[in-house]
Amino acid sequence: MVTGLDLKTVSIYAPVVDQLAQVEEQLHELCQTDIADLDPLLDYALRSGGKRVRPALTLLAAEFHPHERRRSQIMASAVELLHLATLIHDDTVDNAGMRRGKPTINNLYGNHVAVLLGDYLFATSATFVCDTEVIRVIRRFSETIMELASGQLIEFFTTFDPHKARRLYDERIYRKTASLFCTSAESGAILGNAPENEVQALRKYGHNIGMAFQIVDDLLDVQGDAAEIGKPVGNDLLQGVLTLPSIMLMERYPADHPIDSLFSAIKSGNGEVDDLLERSLAMINDSDIIPDCFATIRDYCTAAAAALDELPDCPPRRSLLQMVDYIRERTR
């Protein structure tokens, strides 16, 4: 049984919920190693939860045609391990103290342990993918690791730099987030014996759903509450990371926005940071920026749904459409 899923998510995952439970069991078997100090680290990382969107996407994408489910289940485990590894590394780079309302690995055990645990999960995910024995999937998975890492590098080299923000925003969120959604869907389709037009349709679906997913997270960072998002509101701005809402703020109010002053205050360590952050968030929330971000999310969701026109009507397709609706609902 997969714990921590709400009723809506369980409904979306219905065609693959039994398989997803097997994936969950496979993941937790990793916590039984011959290294006593490693087991509790793995257990903590794996029980940090999340909605298992990426493995569910892999399993759903595989279900359109008869196939060997063992391989798609292995791949679903691999994409979730890769996702967890990137979260641990991202938290370490960002020096984040909380994730989903719980202390991060780096907070509890220090950066050295966090980096090594992330490396361990990266390597484990790679061994899982090799067990699929499908070269195309193995190659795509390797490319995704490169994309994830390069996305993090783009973010690092563009922090506190408004001049590069808009130009590199789409590329950054594709690499950091949507690339793994692409691979989850594409690899599931390949392992599910889908014809090439359906493989490409599901890849396109994954790209658009992944872009929408990240922009939703960007919005939650500026308008959610700490209890809801599991980290401080405005954390991206405090880290110097410019997302779609803050980029729009700078574009629409070039002479009036407080973000430049906020970044200067963060770098100098003066006491104005809290006030400037509050002003930035208030300007975003009191303008038409939030509705315009919602419109961008809906455009990506519409494109994701349209990509499924290539696929036959069946329970997995309806679940993927429900996933689109679920993301739309998060923006209302």
mmCIF file of C-alpha atoms in Angstrom:
data_model
loop_
_atom_site.group_PDB
_atom_site.id
_atom_site.type_symbol
_atom_site.label_atom_id
_atom_site.label_comp_id
_atom_site.label_asym_id
_atom_site.label_seq_id
_atom_site.Cartn_x
_atom_site.Cartn_y
_atom_site.Cartn_z
ATOM 1 C CA MET A 1 0.000 0.000 0.000
ATOM 2 C CA VAL A 2 1.250 3.478 -0.876
ATOM 3 C CA THR A 3 0.820 5.729 2.160
ATOM 4 C CA GLY A 4 0.226 9.485 2.175
ATOM 5 C CA LEU A 5 -2.004 9.653 -0.922
ATOM 6 C CA ASP A 6 -5.235 11.634 -0.820
ATOM 7 C CA LEU A 7 -8.459 10.227 -2.284
ATOM 8 C CA LYS A 8 -8.096 12.263 -5.479
ATOM 9 C CA THR A 9 -4.626 10.888 -6.145
ATOM 10 C CA VAL A 10 -5.744 7.315 -5.432
ATOM 11 C CA SER A 11 -8.532 7.807 -7.983
ATOM 12 C CA ILE A 12 -6.057 9.021 -10.620
ATOM 13 C CA TYR A 13 -3.720 6.082 -9.973
ATOM 14 C CA ALA A 14 -6.540 3.495 -9.990
ATOM 15 C CA PRO A 15 -5.386 1.536 -13.094
ATOM 16 C CA VAL A 16 -1.916 1.042 -11.615
ATOM 17 C CA VAL A 17 -2.443 1.310 -7.865
ATOM 18 C CA ASP A 18 -1.514 -2.354 -7.267
ATOM 19 C CA GLN A 19 1.642 -1.970 -9.343
ATOM 20 C CA LEU A 20 2.495 1.234 -7.500
ATOM 21 C CA ALA A 21 2.248 -0.660 -4.210
ATOM 22 C CA GLN A 22 4.760 -3.168 -5.573
ATOM 23 C CA VAL A 23 7.056 -0.302 -6.539
ATOM 24 C CA GLU A 24 6.741 1.049 -3.007
ATOM 25 C CA GLU A 25 7.651 -2.350 -1.597
ATOM 26 C CA GLN A 26 10.643 -2.543 -3.928
ATOM 27 C CA LEU A 27 11.843 0.869 -2.794
ATOM 28 C CA HIS A 28 11.617 -0.027 0.874
ATOM 29 C CA GLU A 29 13.557 -3.237 0.314
ATOM 30 C CA LEU A 30 16.506 -0.918 -0.341
ATOM 31 C CA CYS A 31 16.474 -0.046 3.371
ATOM 32 C CA GLN A 32 17.783 -3.513 4.213
ATOM 33 C CA THR A 33 21.479 -3.320 3.396
ATOM 34 C CA ASP A 34 24.488 -4.835 5.117
ATOM 35 C CA ILE A 35 25.535 -1.353 6.316
ATOM 36 C CA ALA A 36 23.759 -0.610 9.592
ATOM 37 C CA ASP A 37 24.302 3.160 9.461
ATOM 38 C CA LEU A 38 22.924 3.427 5.915
ATOM 39 C CA ASP A 39 19.562 1.769 6.551
ATOM 40 C CA PRO A 40 17.981 4.528 8.691
ATOM 41 C CA LEU A 41 19.133 7.168 6.182
ATOM 42 C CA LEU A 42 17.475 5.309 3.331
ATOM 43 C CA ASP A 43 14.356 4.695 5.389
ATOM 44 C CA TYR A 44 14.057 8.403 6.245
ATOM 45 C CA ALA A 45 14.586 9.493 2.636
ATOM 46 C CA LEU A 46 12.089 7.007 1.228
ATOM 47 C CA ARG A 47 9.445 7.676 3.859
ATOM 48 C CA SER A 48 9.606 11.406 3.214
ATOM 49 C CA GLY A 49 6.796 10.562 0.866
ATOM 50 C CA GLY A 50 5.427 12.742 -1.846
ATOM 51 C CA LYS A 51 2.664 11.681 -4.197
ATOM 52 C CA ARG A 52 4.836 9.354 -6.337
ATOM 53 C CA VAL A 53 3.688 11.240 -9.439
ATOM 54 C CA ARG A 54 6.653 10.232 -11.607
ATOM 55 C CA PRO A 55 6.488 6.462 -11.022
ATOM 56 C CA ALA A 56 2.706 6.582 -11.460
ATOM 57 C CA LEU A 57 3.243 8.374 -14.777
ATOM 58 C CA THR A 58 5.668 5.661 -15.918
ATOM 59 C CA LEU A 59 3.229 2.891 -15.025
ATOM 60 C CA LEU A 60 0.244 4.617 -16.654
ATOM 61 C CA ALA A 61 2.210 5.320 -19.852
ATOM 62 C CA ALA A 62 3.089 1.625 -20.085
ATOM 63 C CA GLU A 63 -0.498 0.399 -19.772
ATOM 64 C CA PHE A 64 -1.777 1.140 -23.281
ATOM 65 C CA HIS A 65 -0.509 -2.137 -24.770
ATOM 66 C CA PRO A 66 0.326 -5.641 -23.520
ATOM 67 C CA HIS A 67 3.825 -5.705 -22.015
ATOM 68 C CA GLU A 68 6.051 -7.252 -19.378
ATOM 69 C CA ARG A 69 5.089 -5.295 -16.275
ATOM 70 C CA ARG A 70 8.227 -6.244 -14.389
ATOM 71 C CA ARG A 71 10.258 -3.868 -16.547
ATOM 72 C CA SER A 72 7.918 -0.895 -16.236
ATOM 73 C CA GLN A 73 7.791 -1.414 -12.464
ATOM 74 C CA ILE A 74 11.587 -1.442 -12.299
ATOM 75 C CA MET A 75 11.633 1.775 -14.319
ATOM 76 C CA ALA A 76 9.037 3.359 -12.046
ATOM 77 C CA SER A 77 11.285 2.613 -9.062
ATOM 78 C CA ALA A 78 14.262 4.089 -10.901
ATOM 79 C CA VAL A 79 12.588 7.409 -11.714
ATOM 80 C CA GLU A 80 11.441 7.824 -8.114
ATOM 81 C CA LEU A 81 14.949 7.094 -6.803
ATOM 82 C CA LEU A 82 16.386 9.607 -9.246
ATOM 83 C CA HIS A 83 13.829 12.169 -8.096
ATOM 84 C CA LEU A 84 14.698 11.584 -4.435
ATOM 85 C CA ALA A 85 18.417 11.861 -5.170
ATOM 86 C CA THR A 86 17.940 15.225 -6.869
ATOM 87 C CA LEU A 87 15.864 16.510 -3.949
ATOM 88 C CA ILE A 88 18.595 15.573 -1.479
ATOM 89 C CA HIS A 89 21.285 17.241 -3.589
ATOM 90 C CA ASP A 90 19.123 20.330 -4.212
ATOM 91 C CA ASP A 91 18.441 20.710 -0.490
ATOM 92 C CA THR A 92 22.154 20.412 0.217
ATOM 93 C CA VAL A 93 23.123 23.007 -2.390
ATOM 94 C CA ASP A 94 20.385 25.350 -1.124
ATOM 95 C CA ASN A 95 21.213 24.654 2.531
ATOM 96 C CA ALA A 96 17.487 23.987 3.005
ATOM 97 C CA GLY A 97 16.347 23.063 6.483
ATOM 98 C CA MET A 98 12.870 21.719 5.706
ATOM 99 C CA ARG A 99 11.231 19.707 2.933
ATOM 100 C CA ARG A 100 7.522 18.756 3.010
ATOM 101 C CA GLY A 101 7.372 19.946 6.596
ATOM 102 C CA LYS A 102 10.162 17.630 7.767
ATOM 103 C CA PRO A 103 13.861 18.291 8.436
ATOM 104 C CA THR A 104 16.041 17.620 5.398
ATOM 105 C CA ILE A 105 18.792 15.021 5.330
ATOM 106 C CA ASN A 106 21.453 17.743 5.301
ATOM 107 C CA ASN A 107 19.778 19.394 8.298
ATOM 108 C CA LEU A 108 19.801 16.163 10.296
ATOM 109 C CA TYR A 109 23.075 14.588 9.212
ATOM 110 C CA GLY A 110 25.139 17.339 7.596
ATOM 111 C CA ASN A 111 26.103 18.119 4.015
ATOM 112 C CA HIS A 112 28.738 15.392 3.620
ATOM 113 C CA VAL A 113 26.302 12.602 4.473
ATOM 114 C CA ALA A 114 23.568 14.189 2.328
ATOM 115 C CA VAL A 115 25.804 14.368 -0.758
ATOM 116 C CA LEU A 116 26.914 10.762 -0.337
ATOM 117 C CA LEU A 117 23.350 9.541 0.211
ATOM 118 C CA GLY A 118 22.237 11.387 -2.927
ATOM 119 C CA ASP A 119 25.091 9.746 -4.824
ATOM 120 C CA TYR A 120 24.052 6.347 -3.484
ATOM 121 C CA LEU A 121 20.483 6.854 -4.691
ATOM 122 C CA PHE A 122 21.691 8.096 -8.097
ATOM 123 C CA ALA A 123 23.801 4.958 -8.510
ATOM 124 C CA THR A 124 21.001 2.697 -7.308
ATOM 125 C CA SER A 125 18.566 4.243 -9.785
ATOM 126 C CA ALA A 126 21.058 3.547 -12.581
ATOM 127 C CA THR A 127 21.332 -0.141 -11.631
ATOM 128 C CA PHE A 128 17.547 -0.409 -11.716
ATOM 129 C CA VAL A 129 17.395 1.065 -15.220
ATOM 130 C CA CYS A 130 20.060 -1.366 -16.426
ATOM 131 C CA ASP A 131 17.783 -4.194 -15.294
ATOM 132 C CA THR A 132 15.241 -3.131 -17.936
ATOM 133 C CA GLU A 133 17.832 -4.253 -20.534
ATOM 134 C CA VAL A 134 16.496 -1.686 -23.022
ATOM 135 C CA ILE A 135 19.331 0.458 -24.376
ATOM 136 C CA ARG A 136 17.080 3.303 -25.517
ATOM 137 C CA VAL A 137 15.643 3.641 -22.024
ATOM 138 C CA ILE A 138 19.075 3.393 -20.394
ATOM 139 C CA ARG A 139 20.418 6.127 -22.673
ATOM 140 C CA ARG A 140 17.431 8.408 -22.093
ATOM 141 C CA PHE A 141 17.792 7.961 -18.347
ATOM 142 C CA SER A 142 21.481 8.912 -18.538
ATOM 143 C CA GLU A 143 20.624 11.999 -20.582
ATOM 144 C CA THR A 144 18.074 12.962 -17.947
ATOM 145 C CA ILE A 145 20.696 12.857 -15.196
ATOM 146 C CA MET A 146 22.771 15.250 -17.314
ATOM 147 C CA GLU A 147 19.747 17.521 -17.802
ATOM 148 C CA LEU A 148 18.921 17.542 -14.101
ATOM 149 C CA ALA A 149 22.493 18.423 -13.159
ATOM 150 C CA SER A 150 22.791 21.110 -15.845
ATOM 151 C CA GLY A 151 19.492 22.615 -14.692
ATOM 152 C CA GLN A 152 20.877 22.913 -11.194
ATOM 153 C CA LEU A 153 24.040 24.522 -12.587
ATOM 154 C CA ILE A 154 21.965 27.022 -14.592
ATOM 155 C CA GLU A 155 20.094 27.898 -11.427
ATOM 156 C CA PHE A 156 23.326 28.317 -9.457
ATOM 157 C CA PHE A 157 24.917 30.620 -12.034
ATOM 158 C CA THR A 158 21.782 32.747 -12.457
ATOM 159 C CA THR A 159 20.938 33.337 -8.788
ATOM 160 C CA PHE A 160 20.653 37.018 -7.879
ATOM 161 C CA ASP A 161 20.975 37.865 -11.602
ATOM 162 C CA PRO A 162 17.770 39.428 -12.985
ATOM 163 C CA HIS A 163 19.320 39.972 -16.432
ATOM 164 C CA LYS A 164 19.454 36.229 -17.216
ATOM 165 C CA ALA A 165 16.237 35.269 -15.466
ATOM 166 C CA ARG A 166 13.630 35.426 -18.248
ATOM 167 C CA ARG A 167 15.923 34.150 -21.009
ATOM 168 C CA LEU A 168 16.875 31.005 -19.098
ATOM 169 C CA TYR A 169 13.726 30.371 -17.062
ATOM 170 C CA ASP A 170 12.006 27.916 -19.431
ATOM 171 C CA GLU A 171 15.247 26.043 -20.088
ATOM 172 C CA ARG A 172 15.990 25.807 -16.381
ATOM 173 C CA ILE A 173 12.611 24.460 -15.332
ATOM 174 C CA TYR A 174 12.610 22.011 -18.250
ATOM 175 C CA ARG A 175 15.955 20.616 -17.154
ATOM 176 C CA LYS A 176 15.310 20.678 -13.413
ATOM 177 C CA THR A 177 11.737 19.355 -13.447
ATOM 178 C CA ALA A 178 10.058 18.632 -16.776
ATOM 179 C CA SER A 179 12.910 16.476 -18.109
ATOM 180 C CA LEU A 180 12.185 13.767 -15.544
ATOM 181 C CA PHE A 181 8.457 13.928 -16.315
ATOM 182 C CA CYS A 182 9.360 13.484 -20.005
ATOM 183 C CA THR A 183 11.521 10.482 -19.240
ATOM 184 C CA SER A 184 8.949 8.944 -16.896
ATOM 185 C CA ALA A 185 6.301 9.020 -19.618
ATOM 186 C CA GLU A 186 8.579 8.198 -22.559
ATOM 187 C CA SER A 187 10.269 5.250 -20.869
ATOM 188 C CA GLY A 188 6.925 3.846 -19.742
ATOM 189 C CA ALA A 189 5.646 4.025 -23.317
ATOM 190 C CA ILE A 190 8.772 2.325 -24.690
ATOM 191 C CA LEU A 191 8.656 -0.453 -22.103
ATOM 192 C CA GLY A 192 4.913 -0.752 -22.745
ATOM 193 C CA ASN A 193 5.532 -1.570 -26.437
ATOM 194 C CA ALA A 194 3.802 1.566 -27.698
ATOM 195 C CA PRO A 195 4.275 2.547 -31.360
ATOM 196 C CA GLU A 196 6.565 5.501 -31.965
ATOM 197 C CA ASN A 197 3.813 8.075 -32.482
ATOM 198 C CA GLU A 198 2.423 7.201 -29.038
ATOM 199 C CA VAL A 199 5.889 7.302 -27.476
ATOM 200 C CA GLN A 200 6.345 10.823 -28.779
ATOM 201 C CA ALA A 201 2.836 11.841 -27.717
ATOM 202 C CA LEU A 202 3.485 10.637 -24.174
ATOM 203 C CA ARG A 203 6.838 12.382 -24.103
ATOM 204 C CA LYS A 204 5.104 15.612 -25.146
ATOM 205 C CA TYR A 205 2.507 15.013 -22.440
ATOM 206 C CA GLY A 206 5.279 14.568 -19.873
ATOM 207 C CA HIS A 207 7.018 17.767 -20.983
ATOM 208 C CA ASN A 208 3.886 19.891 -20.654
ATOM 209 C CA ILE A 209 2.688 18.370 -17.402
ATOM 210 C CA GLY A 210 6.182 18.819 -15.962
ATOM 211 C CA MET A 211 6.368 22.493 -16.932
ATOM 212 C CA ALA A 212 2.924 23.108 -15.417
ATOM 213 C CA PHE A 213 3.892 21.217 -12.272
ATOM 214 C CA GLN A 214 6.954 23.427 -11.698
ATOM 215 C CA ILE A 215 5.085 26.687 -12.240
ATOM 216 C CA VAL A 216 2.484 25.534 -9.716
ATOM 217 C CA ASP A 217 5.328 25.045 -7.226
ATOM 218 C CA ASP A 218 6.633 28.515 -8.095
ATOM 219 C CA LEU A 219 3.206 29.943 -7.313
ATOM 220 C CA LEU A 220 2.894 28.054 -4.048
ATOM 221 C CA ASP A 221 6.212 29.566 -2.992
ATOM 222 C CA VAL A 222 4.806 33.097 -3.240
ATOM 223 C CA GLN A 223 1.222 32.574 -2.145
ATOM 224 C CA GLY A 224 1.089 29.417 -0.045
ATOM 225 C CA ASP A 225 1.696 29.160 3.655
ATOM 226 C CA ALA A 226 4.650 27.481 5.342
ATOM 227 C CA ALA A 227 2.531 24.621 6.689
ATOM 228 C CA GLU A 228 1.147 23.900 3.209
ATOM 229 C CA ILE A 229 4.418 23.931 1.265
ATOM 230 C CA GLY A 230 6.670 22.600 4.023
ATOM 231 C CA LYS A 231 9.203 25.429 3.782
ATOM 232 C CA PRO A 232 9.241 29.208 4.303
ATOM 233 C CA VAL A 233 7.063 31.264 1.947
ATOM 234 C CA GLY A 234 9.241 33.276 -0.430
ATOM 235 C CA ASN A 235 12.111 30.835 -0.037
ATOM 236 C CA ASP A 236 13.026 31.028 -3.732
ATOM 237 C CA LEU A 237 13.559 34.790 -3.539
ATOM 238 C CA LEU A 238 15.562 34.390 -0.329
ATOM 239 C CA GLN A 239 17.817 31.985 -2.252
ATOM 240 C CA GLY A 240 18.138 34.455 -5.152
ATOM 241 C CA VAL A 241 16.122 32.187 -7.452
ATOM 242 C CA LEU A 242 13.827 34.087 -9.812
ATOM 243 C CA THR A 243 10.672 32.215 -10.788
ATOM 244 C CA LEU A 244 7.839 33.174 -13.143
ATOM 245 C CA PRO A 245 5.939 35.365 -10.622
ATOM 246 C CA SER A 246 9.038 37.336 -9.594
ATOM 247 C CA ILE A 247 10.227 37.641 -13.200
ATOM 248 C CA MET A 248 6.831 39.079 -14.163
ATOM 249 C CA LEU A 249 7.050 41.510 -11.254
ATOM 250 C CA MET A 250 10.381 42.875 -12.499
ATOM 251 C CA GLU A 251 9.140 43.088 -16.087
ATOM 252 C CA ARG A 252 5.910 44.924 -15.262
ATOM 253 C CA TYR A 253 7.254 47.264 -12.615
ATOM 254 C CA PRO A 254 10.862 47.866 -13.715
ATOM 255 C CA ALA A 255 11.242 51.075 -11.694
ATOM 256 C CA ASP A 256 9.156 50.144 -8.653
ATOM 257 C CA HIS A 257 9.771 46.513 -7.708
ATOM 258 C CA PRO A 258 11.782 45.818 -4.524
ATOM 259 C CA ILE A 259 13.605 42.694 -5.737
ATOM 260 C CA ASP A 260 16.899 44.422 -6.569
ATOM 261 C CA SER A 261 16.887 45.995 -3.098
ATOM 262 C CA LEU A 262 15.983 42.625 -1.565
ATOM 263 C CA PHE A 263 18.922 40.924 -3.253
ATOM 264 C CA SER A 264 21.278 43.690 -2.143
ATOM 265 C CA ALA A 265 19.986 43.352 1.427
ATOM 266 C CA ILE A 266 20.470 39.572 1.377
ATOM 267 C CA LYS A 267 24.044 39.918 0.130
ATOM 268 C CA SER A 268 24.941 42.636 2.648
ATOM 269 C CA GLY A 269 23.113 40.978 5.533
ATOM 270 C CA ASN A 270 21.280 44.114 6.606
ATOM 271 C CA GLY A 271 18.029 44.054 8.536
ATOM 272 C CA GLU A 272 15.690 45.019 5.694
ATOM 273 C CA VAL A 273 15.363 41.536 4.213
ATOM 274 C CA ASP A 274 12.064 40.597 5.886
ATOM 275 C CA ASP A 275 10.379 43.885 4.973
ATOM 276 C CA LEU A 276 11.589 43.780 1.367
ATOM 277 C CA LEU A 277 10.524 40.162 0.978
ATOM 278 C CA GLU A 278 7.085 40.991 2.361
ATOM 279 C CA ARG A 279 6.766 43.919 -0.066
ATOM 280 C CA SER A 280 7.809 41.720 -3.008
ATOM 281 C CA LEU A 281 5.280 39.017 -2.151
ATOM 282 C CA ALA A 282 2.531 41.598 -1.579
ATOM 283 C CA MET A 283 3.143 43.225 -4.967
ATOM 284 C CA ILE A 284 2.980 39.842 -6.688
ATOM 285 C CA ASN A 285 -0.213 38.815 -4.925
ATOM 286 C CA ASP A 286 -1.957 42.180 -5.297
ATOM 287 C CA SER A 287 -1.406 42.423 -9.062
ATOM 288 C CA ASP A 288 -2.535 40.512 -12.145
ATOM 289 C CA ILE A 289 0.638 38.406 -12.008
ATOM 290 C CA ILE A 290 -1.002 35.474 -10.222
ATOM 291 C CA PRO A 291 -3.890 35.163 -12.745
ATOM 292 C CA ASP A 292 -1.387 35.410 -15.605
ATOM 293 C CA CYS A 293 0.721 32.630 -14.085
ATOM 294 C CA PHE A 294 -2.463 30.571 -13.778
ATOM 295 C CA ALA A 295 -3.076 31.171 -17.483
ATOM 296 C CA THR A 296 0.414 29.891 -18.334
ATOM 297 C CA ILE A 297 -0.209 26.759 -16.270
ATOM 298 C CA ARG A 298 -3.525 26.189 -18.014
ATOM 299 C CA ASP A 299 -1.841 26.548 -21.430
ATOM 300 C CA TYR A 300 0.637 23.807 -20.543
ATOM 301 C CA CYS A 301 -2.196 21.643 -19.204
ATOM 302 C CA THR A 302 -4.178 22.147 -22.411
ATOM 303 C CA ALA A 303 -1.139 21.113 -24.469
ATOM 304 C CA ALA A 304 -0.646 18.031 -22.280
ATOM 305 C CA ALA A 305 -4.262 16.967 -22.745
ATOM 306 C CA ALA A 306 -4.058 17.567 -26.502
ATOM 307 C CA ALA A 307 -1.013 15.288 -26.741
ATOM 308 C CA LEU A 308 -3.188 12.399 -25.545
ATOM 309 C CA ASP A 309 -5.352 12.683 -28.677
ATOM 310 C CA GLU A 310 -2.862 10.237 -30.248
ATOM 311 C CA LEU A 311 -3.780 7.545 -27.727
ATOM 312 C CA PRO A 312 -6.788 5.208 -27.533
ATOM 313 C CA ASP A 313 -9.511 5.847 -24.996
ATOM 314 C CA CYS A 314 -8.952 3.552 -22.019
ATOM 315 C CA PRO A 315 -8.557 3.789 -18.211
ATOM 316 C CA PRO A 316 -4.860 4.831 -18.337
ATOM 317 C CA ARG A 317 -5.625 7.658 -20.775
ATOM 318 C CA ARG A 318 -8.486 8.842 -18.590
ATOM 319 C CA SER A 319 -6.156 8.780 -15.584
ATOM 320 C CA LEU A 320 -3.607 10.919 -17.423
ATOM 321 C CA LEU A 321 -6.368 13.393 -18.257
ATOM 322 C CA GLN A 322 -7.367 13.388 -14.580
ATOM 323 C CA MET A 323 -3.758 14.211 -13.725
ATOM 324 C CA VAL A 324 -4.035 17.288 -15.951
ATOM 325 C CA ASP A 325 -7.231 18.304 -14.169
ATOM 326 C CA TYR A 326 -5.578 17.767 -10.795
ATOM 327 C CA ILE A 327 -2.832 20.232 -11.659
ATOM 328 C CA ARG A 328 -5.395 22.709 -12.988
ATOM 329 C CA GLU A 329 -7.305 22.440 -9.715
ATOM 330 C CA ARG A 330 -4.190 23.252 -7.711
ATOM 331 C CA THR A 331 -4.204 26.689 -9.396
ATOM 332 C CA ARG A 332 -7.771 27.658 -8.429
#
